[in-house]
Coordinates of C-alpha atoms and ligand atoms in Angstrom, one line a residue:
M1 CA 0.0 0.0 0.0
T2 CA 1.0 3.6 -0.5
T3 CA 2.6 5.9 2.0
Y4 CA 0.9 9.0 0.4
P5 CA -1.0 10.9 3.1
M6 CA -4.6 9.9 3.0
S7 CA -7.4 9.2 5.4
D8 CA -8.3 5.9 6.9
E9 CA -11.4 5.8 4.7
D10 CA -9.3 6.4 1.6
R11 CA -7.0 3.6 2.5
A12 CA -9.8 1.2 3.3
I13 CA -11.4 2.0 -0.2
Q14 CA -8.0 1.4 -1.8
Q15 CA -7.6 -2.0 0.0
R16 CA -11.1 -3.1 -0.9
A17 CA -10.6 -2.5 -4.6
R18 CA -7.2 -4.1 -4.4
T19 CA -8.5 -7.3 -2.8
F20 CA -11.4 -7.5 -5.3
V21 CA -9.0 -7.2 -8.2
D22 CA -6.5 -9.7 -6.8
E23 CA -8.9 -12.3 -5.7
K24 CA -11.8 -12.1 -8.1
L25 CA -10.7 -10.5 -11.4
I26 CA -7.0 -11.3 -12.0
P27 CA -7.7 -15.1 -11.9
W28 CA -9.9 -14.7 -15.0
E29 CA -7.3 -12.9 -17.2
Q30 CA -6.0 -15.9 -19.1
H31 CA -9.4 -17.4 -19.7
A32 CA -10.6 -14.0 -21.1
E33 CA -7.5 -13.7 -23.3
A34 CA -8.1 -17.2 -24.7
N35 CA -11.9 -16.5 -25.3
G36 CA -12.0 -13.2 -27.1
G37 CA -12.3 -11.3 -23.8
E38 CA -15.3 -13.3 -22.7
I39 CA -15.8 -15.1 -19.4
P40 CA -18.9 -17.1 -18.4
A41 CA -21.9 -14.9 -18.1
D42 CA -22.6 -16.0 -14.5
D43 CA -19.2 -15.0 -13.4
R44 CA -19.3 -11.7 -15.2
A45 CA -22.7 -11.1 -13.4
T46 CA -21.1 -12.0 -10.1
H47 CA -18.3 -9.5 -10.7
G48 CA -20.9 -6.8 -11.4
R49 CA -22.8 -7.7 -8.3
M50 CA -19.7 -7.6 -6.1
A51 CA -18.5 -4.3 -7.5
K52 CA -21.9 -2.9 -6.3
E53 CA -21.7 -4.6 -3.0
L54 CA -18.3 -3.2 -2.4
G55 CA -19.5 0.3 -3.3
L56 CA -17.2 0.6 -6.3
F57 CA -19.9 0.8 -9.0
A58 CA -21.0 4.4 -9.9
M59 CA -18.4 5.7 -7.4
N60 CA -18.5 9.0 -9.2
M61 CA -22.2 9.5 -8.7
P62 CA -23.8 11.4 -5.8
T63 CA -25.3 9.1 -3.1
E64 CA -28.8 10.7 -3.5
L65 CA -28.8 9.4 -7.1
G66 CA -27.7 5.9 -6.0
G67 CA -24.0 6.3 -6.5
T68 CA -21.3 6.0 -3.8
G69 CA -20.2 9.7 -4.0
M70 CA -16.5 9.2 -3.6
T71 CA -14.0 12.0 -3.7
M72 CA -11.9 12.4 -6.8
L73 CA -8.9 11.0 -4.9
Q74 CA -10.9 7.9 -3.8
Q75 CA -12.0 7.4 -7.4
V76 CA -8.4 7.6 -8.5
L77 CA -7.4 5.0 -5.8
V78 CA -10.0 2.6 -7.2
S79 CA -9.2 3.2 -10.8
E80 CA -5.6 2.6 -10.1
Q81 CA -6.4 -0.9 -8.7
I82 CA -8.7 -1.5 -11.7
G83 CA -5.7 -0.7 -14.0
R84 CA -3.9 -3.7 -12.5
V85 CA -6.1 -6.2 -14.3
T86 CA -6.0 -6.9 -18.1
N87 CA -8.8 -7.7 -20.6
A88 CA -11.2 -5.0 -19.3
L89 CA -12.2 -7.3 -16.5
G90 CA -12.2 -4.2 -14.3
W91 CA -14.9 -2.6 -16.3
C92 CA -17.4 -4.1 -14.0
V93 CA -16.6 -1.1 -11.9
H94 CA -18.5 1.3 -14.2
T95 CA -18.4 5.0 -13.8
P96 CA -21.5 6.6 -15.5
P97 CA -21.1 10.0 -17.2
A98 CA -20.0 12.3 -14.3
W99 CA -21.0 15.4 -16.1
A100 CA -24.6 14.4 -16.7
P101 CA -26.4 14.9 -13.4
A102 CA -25.8 18.6 -13.4
V103 CA -27.2 19.2 -16.8
V104 CA -29.9 16.6 -17.7
S105 CA -33.6 17.3 -17.4
D106 CA -35.8 15.4 -15.0
H107 CA -37.2 13.2 -17.8
Q108 CA -33.6 12.4 -18.9
M109 CA -32.5 11.7 -15.3
E110 CA -35.3 9.1 -14.8
T111 CA -35.1 7.6 -18.3
W112 CA -31.4 7.2 -18.8
I113 CA -29.1 8.4 -16.0
K114 CA -30.7 6.8 -12.9
P115 CA -31.0 3.4 -14.6
T116 CA -27.3 3.8 -15.8
I117 CA -26.3 4.4 -12.2
S118 CA -28.2 1.4 -11.0
G119 CA -26.5 -0.7 -13.7
E120 CA -29.8 -1.6 -15.5
I121 CA -28.7 0.0 -18.7
H122 CA -25.4 1.0 -20.2
E123 CA -24.3 4.0 -22.4
C124 CA -21.8 4.5 -25.2
Y125 CA -20.3 7.7 -26.8
A126 CA -20.8 8.4 -30.5
I127 CA -18.6 11.4 -31.2
T128 CA -15.5 10.4 -33.4
E129 CA -16.0 10.1 -37.1
E130 CA -14.0 9.2 -40.1
G131 CA -13.1 12.8 -40.8
A132 CA -13.1 14.0 -37.1
G133 CA -10.8 12.4 -34.5
S134 CA -8.5 14.8 -32.7
D135 CA -10.3 17.7 -34.4
V136 CA -13.7 17.1 -32.7
D137 CA -15.0 20.3 -34.2
A138 CA -14.8 18.8 -37.6
I139 CA -17.6 16.4 -37.1
A140 CA -20.0 16.1 -40.1
A141 CA -22.9 14.6 -38.1
T142 CA -26.0 16.8 -38.1
A143 CA -29.1 17.4 -36.1
R144 CA -32.0 19.2 -37.8
R145 CA -35.0 20.4 -35.8
D146 CA -38.3 19.2 -37.2
G147 CA -41.4 20.2 -35.2
D148 CA -41.1 18.5 -31.8
D149 CA -38.3 16.3 -33.0
Y150 CA -34.7 16.4 -34.1
V151 CA -33.6 14.3 -37.1
L152 CA -30.0 13.0 -36.7
D153 CA -27.6 11.8 -39.4
G154 CA -24.0 10.8 -39.3
V155 CA -21.6 7.8 -39.2
K156 CA -19.6 7.4 -36.0
M157 CA -16.4 5.4 -35.4
H158 CA -14.8 3.6 -32.5
V159 CA -18.0 3.6 -30.4
T160 CA -16.8 1.8 -27.3
S161 CA -19.1 -0.8 -25.7
Y162 CA -21.8 -0.4 -28.4
N163 CA -22.5 -4.1 -28.1
H164 CA -23.3 -3.7 -24.3
A165 CA -25.1 -0.4 -24.6
S166 CA -28.7 0.4 -24.8
Y167 CA -28.3 4.1 -25.7
C168 CA -25.7 6.4 -27.2
F169 CA -24.6 10.0 -26.5
F170 CA -24.7 11.3 -30.1
Q171 CA -22.9 14.5 -31.0
G172 CA -23.9 16.4 -34.1
K173 CA -24.0 20.0 -35.4
I174 CA -27.2 21.9 -35.6
V175 CA -28.6 22.5 -39.2
G176 CA -30.8 25.5 -39.6
G177 CA -32.1 28.1 -37.1
P178 CA -30.1 30.6 -34.9
S179 CA -27.7 27.9 -33.6
E180 CA -26.6 26.7 -37.1
G181 CA -23.3 24.9 -36.8
A182 CA -23.3 24.6 -33.0
H183 CA -22.6 21.3 -31.4
A184 CA -25.4 19.5 -29.6
M185 CA -25.6 16.2 -27.7
F186 CA -28.5 13.8 -27.6
F187 CA -29.7 10.7 -25.9
V188 CA -30.4 8.1 -28.7
D189 CA -31.8 4.7 -27.8
K190 CA -30.0 2.0 -29.8
D191 CA -33.3 0.5 -31.0
T192 CA -34.5 3.8 -32.6
P193 CA -35.2 3.3 -36.3
G194 CA -32.2 4.4 -38.4
V195 CA -29.5 3.4 -35.9
R196 CA -27.4 0.7 -37.5
E197 CA -24.1 -1.1 -36.7
V198 CA -22.1 -1.0 -39.9
R199 CA -19.3 -3.2 -38.5
S200 CA -17.4 -4.1 -35.5
P201 CA -13.6 -4.3 -36.3
A202 CA -11.0 -6.1 -34.3
Y203 CA -8.6 -4.1 -32.2
S204 CA -5.2 -4.9 -30.6
H205 CA -6.6 -5.7 -27.1
T206 CA -8.8 -8.7 -26.3
Y207 CA -11.8 -7.0 -24.8
P208 CA -15.4 -8.2 -24.6
D209 CA -16.5 -4.7 -25.5
S210 CA -16.7 -3.7 -29.2
H211 CA -15.7 -0.4 -30.8
A212 CA -18.3 -0.3 -33.5
L213 CA -18.8 1.8 -36.6
V214 CA -22.4 3.0 -36.3
A215 CA -24.6 4.8 -38.8
F216 CA -27.3 7.2 -37.8
E217 CA -29.7 7.6 -40.8
D218 CA -32.7 9.8 -40.5
V219 CA -32.9 9.0 -36.8
R220 CA -35.9 10.9 -35.4
V221 CA -35.8 11.6 -31.6
P222 CA -38.0 13.9 -29.5
A223 CA -36.6 17.3 -28.7
A224 CA -36.7 16.1 -25.1
N225 CA -33.6 14.0 -25.9
L226 CA -31.4 17.1 -26.5
I227 CA -29.1 17.5 -23.5
G228 CA -28.9 21.1 -22.2
E229 CA -29.2 23.6 -25.0
E230 CA -28.1 23.7 -28.7
G231 CA -24.5 24.6 -28.5
D232 CA -23.7 22.9 -25.3
G233 CA -22.4 19.6 -26.8
L234 CA -18.7 20.4 -26.9
A235 CA -18.6 21.5 -23.3
F236 CA -20.0 18.1 -22.2
T237 CA -17.5 16.3 -24.3
Y238 CA -14.6 18.3 -22.8
E239 CA -15.8 17.6 -19.3
W240 CA -16.0 13.8 -20.1
F241 CA -12.4 14.1 -21.6
R242 CA -11.1 15.7 -18.4
Y243 CA -12.6 13.0 -16.2
E244 CA -11.5 10.1 -18.4
R245 CA -7.9 11.5 -18.8
L246 CA -7.5 11.5 -15.0
M247 CA -8.8 8.0 -14.7
I248 CA -6.6 6.8 -17.6
A249 CA -3.6 8.2 -15.7
A250 CA -4.7 6.3 -12.6
R251 CA -5.2 3.0 -14.5
C252 CA -1.8 3.4 -16.2
C253 CA -0.2 3.7 -12.7
G254 CA -2.0 0.5 -11.7
A255 CA -0.8 -1.3 -14.8
A256 CA 2.8 -0.2 -14.2
E257 CA 2.7 -1.3 -10.6
R258 CA 1.5 -4.8 -11.6
L259 CA 4.1 -5.0 -14.3
I260 CA 6.9 -4.0 -12.0
E261 CA 5.8 -6.5 -9.3
E262 CA 5.5 -9.3 -11.9
A263 CA 8.7 -8.5 -13.7
T264 CA 10.7 -8.2 -10.4
A265 CA 9.4 -11.5 -9.1
F266 CA 10.2 -13.2 -12.4
A267 CA 13.7 -11.7 -12.5
K268 CA 14.5 -12.9 -9.0
G269 CA 13.4 -16.5 -9.9
R270 CA 14.8 -16.8 -13.4
V271 CA 18.3 -18.2 -13.5
Q272 CA 20.7 -17.7 -16.5
F273 CA 24.4 -18.0 -16.5
G274 CA 24.1 -19.5 -13.0
Q275 CA 22.4 -16.6 -11.3
P276 CA 19.1 -14.8 -11.1
I277 CA 18.8 -12.4 -14.0
F278 CA 17.9 -9.8 -11.3
S279 CA 21.6 -9.7 -10.4
F280 CA 22.4 -8.3 -13.9
Q281 CA 22.7 -4.5 -13.8
A282 CA 20.9 -4.3 -17.2
I283 CA 17.8 -5.8 -15.7
Q284 CA 18.1 -3.9 -12.5
H285 CA 18.2 -0.6 -14.4
M286 CA 15.1 -1.3 -16.4
L287 CA 13.2 -2.0 -13.1
A288 CA 14.7 1.0 -11.4
D289 CA 13.7 3.4 -14.2
S290 CA 10.2 1.9 -14.1
L291 CA 9.8 2.3 -10.4
T292 CA 11.0 5.8 -10.4
E293 CA 8.7 6.8 -13.2
L294 CA 5.7 5.1 -11.6
W295 CA 6.3 7.1 -8.4
A296 CA 6.4 10.4 -10.3
A297 CA 3.2 9.5 -12.3
R298 CA 1.4 8.4 -9.1
L299 CA 2.3 11.6 -7.2
M300 CA 1.2 13.7 -10.1
T301 CA -2.2 11.8 -10.5
Y302 CA -3.0 11.8 -6.7
R303 CA -2.1 15.5 -6.4
L304 CA -4.3 16.4 -9.4
A305 CA -7.2 14.5 -7.9
E306 CA -6.8 16.4 -4.7
N307 CA -6.7 19.7 -6.7
I308 CA -10.0 18.8 -8.3
D309 CA -11.5 17.9 -4.9
A310 CA -10.3 21.3 -3.7
G311 CA -12.1 23.0 -6.6
V312 CA -9.2 24.5 -8.5
D313 CA -9.9 26.5 -11.6
V314 CA -11.3 24.3 -14.5
K315 CA -8.7 25.6 -17.0
L316 CA -6.0 24.5 -14.7
Q317 CA -7.7 21.2 -14.2
H318 CA -7.8 20.8 -18.0
A319 CA -4.1 21.4 -18.3
Q320 CA -3.1 19.2 -15.4
C321 CA -5.4 16.3 -16.6
S322 CA -3.5 16.5 -19.9
M323 CA -0.2 16.4 -18.1
A324 CA -1.2 13.5 -15.9
K325 CA -2.6 11.5 -18.8
L326 CA 0.4 12.3 -21.1
Y327 CA 3.0 11.3 -18.5
A328 CA 1.3 8.3 -17.0
S329 CA 0.3 6.7 -20.3
E330 CA 3.7 7.2 -21.8
M331 CA 5.3 5.9 -18.6
A332 CA 3.1 2.7 -18.6
N333 CA 4.1 2.1 -22.3
R334 CA 7.8 2.3 -21.3
V335 CA 7.2 0.0 -18.4
A336 CA 5.3 -2.6 -20.4
D337 CA 8.0 -2.6 -23.0
R338 CA 10.7 -3.1 -20.4
A339 CA 8.6 -5.9 -18.7
V340 CA 8.3 -7.8 -22.0
Q341 CA 12.1 -7.6 -22.4
I342 CA 12.7 -8.8 -18.8
F343 CA 10.4 -11.8 -19.4
G344 CA 12.2 -12.6 -22.7
G345 CA 10.4 -15.0 -25.0
R346 CA 7.8 -15.6 -22.3
G347 CA 6.9 -11.9 -22.5
Y348 CA 5.8 -12.4 -26.0
M349 CA 3.2 -15.1 -25.1
R350 CA -0.4 -14.0 -24.7
E351 CA -0.7 -15.9 -21.5
N352 CA 1.9 -13.5 -20.0
V353 CA 0.6 -10.4 -18.3
A354 CA 3.4 -8.2 -19.8
E355 CA 2.4 -9.2 -23.4
R356 CA -1.3 -8.3 -22.6
F357 CA -0.5 -5.0 -21.1
Y358 CA 2.0 -4.2 -23.9
R359 CA -1.0 -4.3 -26.3
E360 CA -3.5 -2.8 -23.9
V361 CA -1.8 0.3 -22.6
R362 CA -0.9 1.4 -26.2
V363 CA -4.4 2.9 -26.7
D364 CA -3.9 5.1 -23.6
R365 CA -1.6 7.2 -25.8
I366 CA -4.4 7.6 -28.3
W367 CA -8.0 7.6 -26.9
E368 CA -9.5 10.6 -25.0
G369 CA -6.9 12.7 -26.9
T370 CA -3.6 11.6 -28.4
S371 CA -0.3 12.4 -26.7
E372 CA 0.2 15.0 -29.3
V373 CA -3.1 16.7 -28.5
Q374 CA -2.3 16.6 -24.7
R375 CA 1.0 18.4 -25.5
N376 CA -0.9 21.0 -27.6
I377 CA -3.2 21.6 -24.6
I378 CA -0.4 21.9 -22.1
A379 CA 1.7 24.2 -24.4
D380 CA -1.4 26.4 -24.9
Q381 CA -2.0 26.7 -21.2
L382 CA 1.7 27.4 -20.6
G383 CA 1.6 30.2 -23.1
K384 CA -1.4 31.8 -21.5
R385 CA -0.6 31.2 -17.8
G386 CA 3.1 30.7 -17.4
V387 CA 4.9 28.0 -15.5
Q388 CA 3.9 28.5 -11.8
P389 CA 0.2 28.2 -11.9
L390 CA 0.5 24.8 -13.8
V391 CA 3.0 23.1 -11.6
G392 CA 3.1 25.1 -8.4
Ligands
LIG1 C1 -10.0 1.6 -28.8 C2 -10.6 3.0 -29.0 C3 -11.8 3.3 -28.4 C4 -12.4 4.6 -28.6 N1 -13.6 4.9 -28.1 C5 -14.2 5.9 -28.5 C6 -15.6 6.2 -28.1 O1 -16.2 5.4 -27.3 N2 -16.3 7.3 -28.6 C7 -15.7 8.2 -29.4 O2 -16.3 9.1 -29.9 N3 -14.4 8.0 -29.8 C8 -13.7 6.9 -29.4 N4 -12.4 6.7 -29.8 C9 -11.7 7.7 -30.7 C10 -10.5 8.4 -30.1 O3 -10.9 9.4 -29.2 C11 -9.7 8.9 -31.3 O4 -9.1 7.8 -31.9 C12 -8.7 9.9 -30.9 O5 -9.2 11.1 -30.4 C13 -7.7 10.2 -32.1 O6 -8.4 10.5 -33.3 P1 -8.0 9.7 -34.6 O7 -7.9 8.3 -34.3 O8 -9.0 10.1 -35.6 O9 -6.6 10.3 -35.0 P2 -6.2 11.6 -35.9 O10 -6.9 12.8 -35.2 O11 -6.4 11.3 -37.3 O12 -4.7 11.7 -35.5 C14 -3.7 10.9 -36.3 C15 -2.3 11.4 -35.8 O13 -2.2 12.8 -36.1 C16 -1.8 13.5 -34.9 N5 -2.4 14.8 -34.8 C17 -3.7 15.1 -35.1 N6 -3.9 16.4 -34.9 C18 -2.6 16.9 -34.4 C19 -2.2 18.2 -34.0 N7 -3.0 19.3 -34.0 N8 -0.9 18.3 -33.7 C20 -0.1 17.3 -33.7 N9 -0.5 16.0 -34.0 C21 -1.8 15.9 -34.4 C22 -2.4 12.6 -33.8 O14 -1.8 12.8 -32.5 C23 -2.1 11.2 -34.3 O15 -0.8 10.8 -34.0 C24 -11.7 5.5 -29.5 C25 -10.5 5.1 -30.1 C26 -9.9 3.9 -29.9 C27 -8.6 3.5 -30.6

């Protein structure tokens, strides 16, 4: 456990999540890897139930809505432990859209958000398109007002968990009227006529969740499905990005910790040239660099979570979330690469944790904004604010 100053409650939450991951989730990794990410439905249901019983499900939601209302530091502590397990087995600890409760209508709260918090239904995000990835503002999807409805059109890419979702957050640009060209976000039930999965490509990781290409063709939804006002869509997306970037940083710290533990144990036991490979300085240095970088990333991530709990300025949060995501994701990729090297040929086998993480943490440098985009955000804030506010 960590020596970072935290309350007894924080430490208890951290320990609860760690025990759950170690005892219930990690034992399923190799089965999941060998079965396209799947484990038996009963066991998956058990994991979901346990996550709820342990108070880890919907940890980011207020207690009055049925969540467990954890502080941001506590959420980071849990996400870090979730990051220690491969194959998305940790996704049973679901965090519904943190930005939503403050902005949705009563109807939307009852229809989509509360059932998501209770785990009855699941959401997915349909924002990225063929021509709009890093440049979210380039989306071609449209939303046209027609009487009491909106008509939505567009083709979305990489829609994560589409196979498990019952509704999508769809982002499109308004066509016609005073808000022409503004971003807007909508709730769209998957069974609405005109919503169609085009295909579900394979990705590097072995996850049970798809990342589908989804077409929205003449999809008619009531105006009551618009979230907030026309023009609010991009702000919701940025808030989602900030939260996810912090949680990615936390999960990357967890992945790195697991990798260092496993690689160290292996290096102490593996004998070549008559001695454990841990005695070779080349191996020691890879582990020493990994440990040092993990500490730096963890301190940064915890501190940022505390800053958010303390309510620091949102622009500062935006830059610091980018710094934490950038550093922790690149750190985890370096650590995974070294771990594969330390395991040697075994590190190239899918039954080996280092091999799985080597593929899995790669996307952490891409999704929720690439490393290059994070650097752009950080540099932009540096130019506007100077050094001290960002790192002081
Ligand atoms: C597994 C996975 C799951 C995903 N899940 C979802 C999801 O659920 N919902 C969703 O909407 N999206 C999702 N995404 C999309 C993800 O957010 C985008 O892939 C990401 O934002 C990058 O966009 P892109 O892939 O189009 O790359 P591009 O934007 O085409 O970038 C290509 C390269 O150009 C670089 N580049 C682009 N612009 C700049 C710049 N200004 N300066 C420097 N370099 C630049 C990038 O860094 C990158 O190296 C997912 C992606 C993946 C891989």
